[in-house]
Short mmCIF file of C-alpha atoms in Angstrom, two decimals:
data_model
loop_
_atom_site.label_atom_id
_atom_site.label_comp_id
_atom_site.label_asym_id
_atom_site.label_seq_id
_atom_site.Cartn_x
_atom_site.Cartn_y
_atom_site.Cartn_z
CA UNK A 1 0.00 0.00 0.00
CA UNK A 2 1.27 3.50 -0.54
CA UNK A 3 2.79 5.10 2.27
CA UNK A 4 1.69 8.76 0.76
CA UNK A 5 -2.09 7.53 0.43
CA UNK A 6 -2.09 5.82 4.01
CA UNK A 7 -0.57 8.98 5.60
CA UNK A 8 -3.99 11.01 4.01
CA UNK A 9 -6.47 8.40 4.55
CA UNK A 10 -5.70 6.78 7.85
CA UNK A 11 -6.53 9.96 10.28
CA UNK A 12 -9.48 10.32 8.33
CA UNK A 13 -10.64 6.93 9.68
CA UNK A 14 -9.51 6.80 13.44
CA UNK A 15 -12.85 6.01 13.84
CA UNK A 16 -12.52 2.66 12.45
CA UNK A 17 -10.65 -0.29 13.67
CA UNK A 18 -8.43 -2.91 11.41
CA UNK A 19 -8.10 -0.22 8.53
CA UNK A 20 -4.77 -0.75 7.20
CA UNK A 21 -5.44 -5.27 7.02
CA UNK A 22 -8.87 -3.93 5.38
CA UNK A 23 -7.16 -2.36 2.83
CA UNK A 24 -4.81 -4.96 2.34
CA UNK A 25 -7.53 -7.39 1.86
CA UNK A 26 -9.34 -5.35 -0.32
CA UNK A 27 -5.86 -5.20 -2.35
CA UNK A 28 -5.55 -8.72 -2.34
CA UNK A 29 -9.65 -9.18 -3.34
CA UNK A 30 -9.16 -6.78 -6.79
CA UNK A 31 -6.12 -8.96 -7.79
CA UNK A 32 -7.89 -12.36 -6.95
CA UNK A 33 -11.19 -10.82 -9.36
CA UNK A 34 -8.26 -9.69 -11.74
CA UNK A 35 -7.00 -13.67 -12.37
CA UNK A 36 -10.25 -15.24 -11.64
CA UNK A 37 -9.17 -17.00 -7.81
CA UNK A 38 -11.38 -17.39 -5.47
CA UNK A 39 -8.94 -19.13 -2.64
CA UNK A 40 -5.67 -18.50 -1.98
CA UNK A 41 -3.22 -19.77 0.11
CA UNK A 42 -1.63 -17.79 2.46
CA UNK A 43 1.05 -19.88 4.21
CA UNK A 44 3.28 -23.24 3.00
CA UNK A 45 4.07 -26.19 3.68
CA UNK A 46 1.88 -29.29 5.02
CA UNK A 47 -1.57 -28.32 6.54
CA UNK A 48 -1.31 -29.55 10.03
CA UNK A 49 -4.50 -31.70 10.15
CA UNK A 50 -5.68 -33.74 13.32
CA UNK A 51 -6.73 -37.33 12.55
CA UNK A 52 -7.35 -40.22 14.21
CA UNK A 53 -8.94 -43.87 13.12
CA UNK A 54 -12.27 -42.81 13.60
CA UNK A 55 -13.30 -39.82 11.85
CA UNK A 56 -16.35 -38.15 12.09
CA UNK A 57 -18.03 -35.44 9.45
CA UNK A 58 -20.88 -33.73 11.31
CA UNK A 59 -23.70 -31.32 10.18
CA UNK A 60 -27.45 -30.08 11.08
CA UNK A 61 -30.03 -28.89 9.70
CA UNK A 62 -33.28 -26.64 11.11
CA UNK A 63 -36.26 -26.25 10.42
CA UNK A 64 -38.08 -22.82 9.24
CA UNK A 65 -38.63 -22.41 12.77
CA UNK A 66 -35.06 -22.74 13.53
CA UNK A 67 -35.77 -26.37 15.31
CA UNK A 68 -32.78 -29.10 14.87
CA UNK A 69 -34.46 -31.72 13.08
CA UNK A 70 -31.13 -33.45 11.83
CA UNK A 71 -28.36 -34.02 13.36
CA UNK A 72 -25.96 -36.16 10.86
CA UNK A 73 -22.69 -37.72 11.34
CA UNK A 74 -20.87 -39.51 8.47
CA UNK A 75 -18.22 -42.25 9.87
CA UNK A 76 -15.18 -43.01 8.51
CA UNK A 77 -13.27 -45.72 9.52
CA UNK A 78 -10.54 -47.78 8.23
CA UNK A 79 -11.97 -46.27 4.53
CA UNK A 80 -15.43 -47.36 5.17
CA UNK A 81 -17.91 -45.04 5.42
CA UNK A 82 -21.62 -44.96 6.89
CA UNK A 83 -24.11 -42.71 7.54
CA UNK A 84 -25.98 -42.03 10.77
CA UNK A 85 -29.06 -39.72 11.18
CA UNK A 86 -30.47 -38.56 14.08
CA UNK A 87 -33.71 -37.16 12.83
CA UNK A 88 -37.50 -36.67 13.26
CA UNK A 89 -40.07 -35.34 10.14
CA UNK A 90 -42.17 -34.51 12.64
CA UNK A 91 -43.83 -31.14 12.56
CA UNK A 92 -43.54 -30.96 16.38
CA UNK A 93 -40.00 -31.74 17.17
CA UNK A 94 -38.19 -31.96 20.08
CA UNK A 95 -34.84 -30.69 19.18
CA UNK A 96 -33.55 -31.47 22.48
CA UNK A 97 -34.31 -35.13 22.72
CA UNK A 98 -32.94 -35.78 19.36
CA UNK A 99 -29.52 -33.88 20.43
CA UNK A 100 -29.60 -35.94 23.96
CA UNK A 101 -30.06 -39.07 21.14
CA UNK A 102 -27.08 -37.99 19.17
CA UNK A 103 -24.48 -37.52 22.48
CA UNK A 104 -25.57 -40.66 23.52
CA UNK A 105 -25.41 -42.38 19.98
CA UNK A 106 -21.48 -40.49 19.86
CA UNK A 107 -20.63 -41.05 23.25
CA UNK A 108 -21.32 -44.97 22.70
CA UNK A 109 -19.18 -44.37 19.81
CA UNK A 110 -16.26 -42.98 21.86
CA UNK A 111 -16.76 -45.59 24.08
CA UNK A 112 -16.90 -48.39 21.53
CA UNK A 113 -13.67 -46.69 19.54
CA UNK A 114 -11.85 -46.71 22.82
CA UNK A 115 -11.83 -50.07 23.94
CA UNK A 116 -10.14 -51.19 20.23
CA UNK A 117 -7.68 -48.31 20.97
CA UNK A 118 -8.90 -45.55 18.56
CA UNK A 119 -9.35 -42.38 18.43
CA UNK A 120 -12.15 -40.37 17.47
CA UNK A 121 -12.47 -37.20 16.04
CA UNK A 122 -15.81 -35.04 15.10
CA UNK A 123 -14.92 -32.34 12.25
CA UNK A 124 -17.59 -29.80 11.72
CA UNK A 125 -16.87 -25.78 9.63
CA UNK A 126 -17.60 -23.33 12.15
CA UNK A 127 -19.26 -23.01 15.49
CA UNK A 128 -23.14 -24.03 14.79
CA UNK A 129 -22.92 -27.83 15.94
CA UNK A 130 -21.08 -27.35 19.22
CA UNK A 131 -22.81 -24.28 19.90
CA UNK A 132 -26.80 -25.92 19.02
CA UNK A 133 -25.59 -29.17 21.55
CA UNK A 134 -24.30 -26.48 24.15
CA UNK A 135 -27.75 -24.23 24.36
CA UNK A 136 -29.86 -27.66 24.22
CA UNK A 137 -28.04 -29.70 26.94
CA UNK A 138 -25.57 -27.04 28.53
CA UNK A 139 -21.83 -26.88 27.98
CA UNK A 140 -21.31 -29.26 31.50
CA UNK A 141 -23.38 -31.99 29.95
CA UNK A 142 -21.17 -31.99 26.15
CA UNK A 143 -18.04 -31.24 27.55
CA UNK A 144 -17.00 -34.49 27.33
CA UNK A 145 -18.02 -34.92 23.19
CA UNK A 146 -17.06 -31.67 22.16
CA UNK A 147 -13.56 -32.38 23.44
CA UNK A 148 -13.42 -34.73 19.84
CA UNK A 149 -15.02 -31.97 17.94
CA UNK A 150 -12.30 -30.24 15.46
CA UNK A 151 -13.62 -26.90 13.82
CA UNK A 152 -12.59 -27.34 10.08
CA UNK A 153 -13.79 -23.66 9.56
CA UNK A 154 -10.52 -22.42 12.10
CA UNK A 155 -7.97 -24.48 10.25
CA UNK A 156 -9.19 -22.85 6.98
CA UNK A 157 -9.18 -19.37 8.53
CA UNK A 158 -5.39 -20.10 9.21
CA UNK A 159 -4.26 -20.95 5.87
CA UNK A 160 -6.38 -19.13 3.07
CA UNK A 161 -7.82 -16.84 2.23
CA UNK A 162 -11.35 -16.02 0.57
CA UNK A 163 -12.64 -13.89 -2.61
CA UNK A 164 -16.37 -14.24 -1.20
CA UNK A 165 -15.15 -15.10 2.52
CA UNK A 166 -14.33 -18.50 3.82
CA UNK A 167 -17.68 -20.04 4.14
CA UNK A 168 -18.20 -23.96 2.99
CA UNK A 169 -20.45 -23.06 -0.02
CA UNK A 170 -17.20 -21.10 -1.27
CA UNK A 171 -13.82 -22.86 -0.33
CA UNK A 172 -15.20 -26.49 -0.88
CA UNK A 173 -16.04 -25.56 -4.71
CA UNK A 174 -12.61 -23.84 -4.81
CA UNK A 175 -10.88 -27.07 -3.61
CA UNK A 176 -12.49 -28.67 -6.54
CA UNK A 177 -15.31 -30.62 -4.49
CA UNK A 178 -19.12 -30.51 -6.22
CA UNK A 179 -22.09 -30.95 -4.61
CA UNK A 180 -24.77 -33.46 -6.04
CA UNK A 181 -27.52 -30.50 -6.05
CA UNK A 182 -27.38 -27.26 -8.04
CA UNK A 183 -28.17 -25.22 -4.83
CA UNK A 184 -27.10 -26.79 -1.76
CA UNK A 185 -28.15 -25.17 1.74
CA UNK A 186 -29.98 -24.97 4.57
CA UNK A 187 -33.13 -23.27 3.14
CA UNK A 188 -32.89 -26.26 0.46
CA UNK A 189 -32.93 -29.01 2.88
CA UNK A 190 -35.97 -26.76 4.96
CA UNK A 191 -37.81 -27.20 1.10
CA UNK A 192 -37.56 -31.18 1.15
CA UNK A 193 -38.10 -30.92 4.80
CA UNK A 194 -41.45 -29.62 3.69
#
């Protein structure tokens, strides 16, 4: 950035914090829309990844009226995978029982993973999951699972960086992954909720 320009602009925006990195990302934006990038890397080497023998890709969904209905974990293990739901189409549901459902279903899992003398890691992108099982049950109750839980969504935050942000929608597309559905979402899976 030009010193010259930063020594005019900057006092006229004391009033804002993080100005100089702002600029400097919105630097770093034009030249990404200039090449056509939407993810860069900004450190090297190896990502530093936790893993372990059981590994766990976890997601929910809500309902319009913001209700967990799904709580779904796929498990990988020894390269086989399998899907478990934890999930009611009811129109009345009780988000907490099917959370106390799925920390009982994972804990087992723990459990299970433990005597064979595995590990067991949860990987979710960004705080939703922990944070819906911590307001249904309280943060005493999970402490215990969310101790296995690795936030994808931090490790990302470490080592790129985002034309349109860092959220799933945008960095798994830019890693080259494709979803099955045109429009993938939340508010889709509300639709075939409906």
């Amino acid at each position: 950035t030009d010193a010259g320009f930063l020594a005019r602009y900057l006092p006229e925006v004391t009033h804002q914090k993080g100005v100089e990195q702002r600029l400097a990302d919105a630097v770093r934006r034009a030249g990404m829309l200039r090449d056509g990038v939407q993810l860069v890397r900004t450190t090297t080497g190896p990502l530093a990844l936790p893993r372990a023998e059981v590994e766990i890709d976890f997601d929910i969904e809500w309902d319009p009226d913001a209700r967990v209905y799904l709580w779904g974990a796929l498990v990988n293990r020894g390269g086989e995978a399998s899907y478990q739901p934890v999930v009611s189409w009811s129109d009345e549901v009780d988000e907490r029982a099917l959370a106390e459902e799925f920390v009982a279903w994972l804990r087992g899992l723990v459990a299970e993973a433990a005597e064979r003398g595995e590990r067991v890691l949860v990987y979710h992108y960004s705080d939703v999951e922990p944070k819906a099982l911590v307001r249904l049950l309280g943060k005493a109750e999970v402490a215990d699972v969310l101790a296995h839980f690795v936030d994808l969504l931090a490790i990302v935050r470490q080592h790129y960086f985002g034309l349109e942000g860092l959220g799933l929608k945008k960095v798994a597309p830019a890693l080259g992954f494709a979803w099955r559905d045109e429009d993938p979402g939340g508010l889709q899976s509300q639709v075939w909720l409906q």
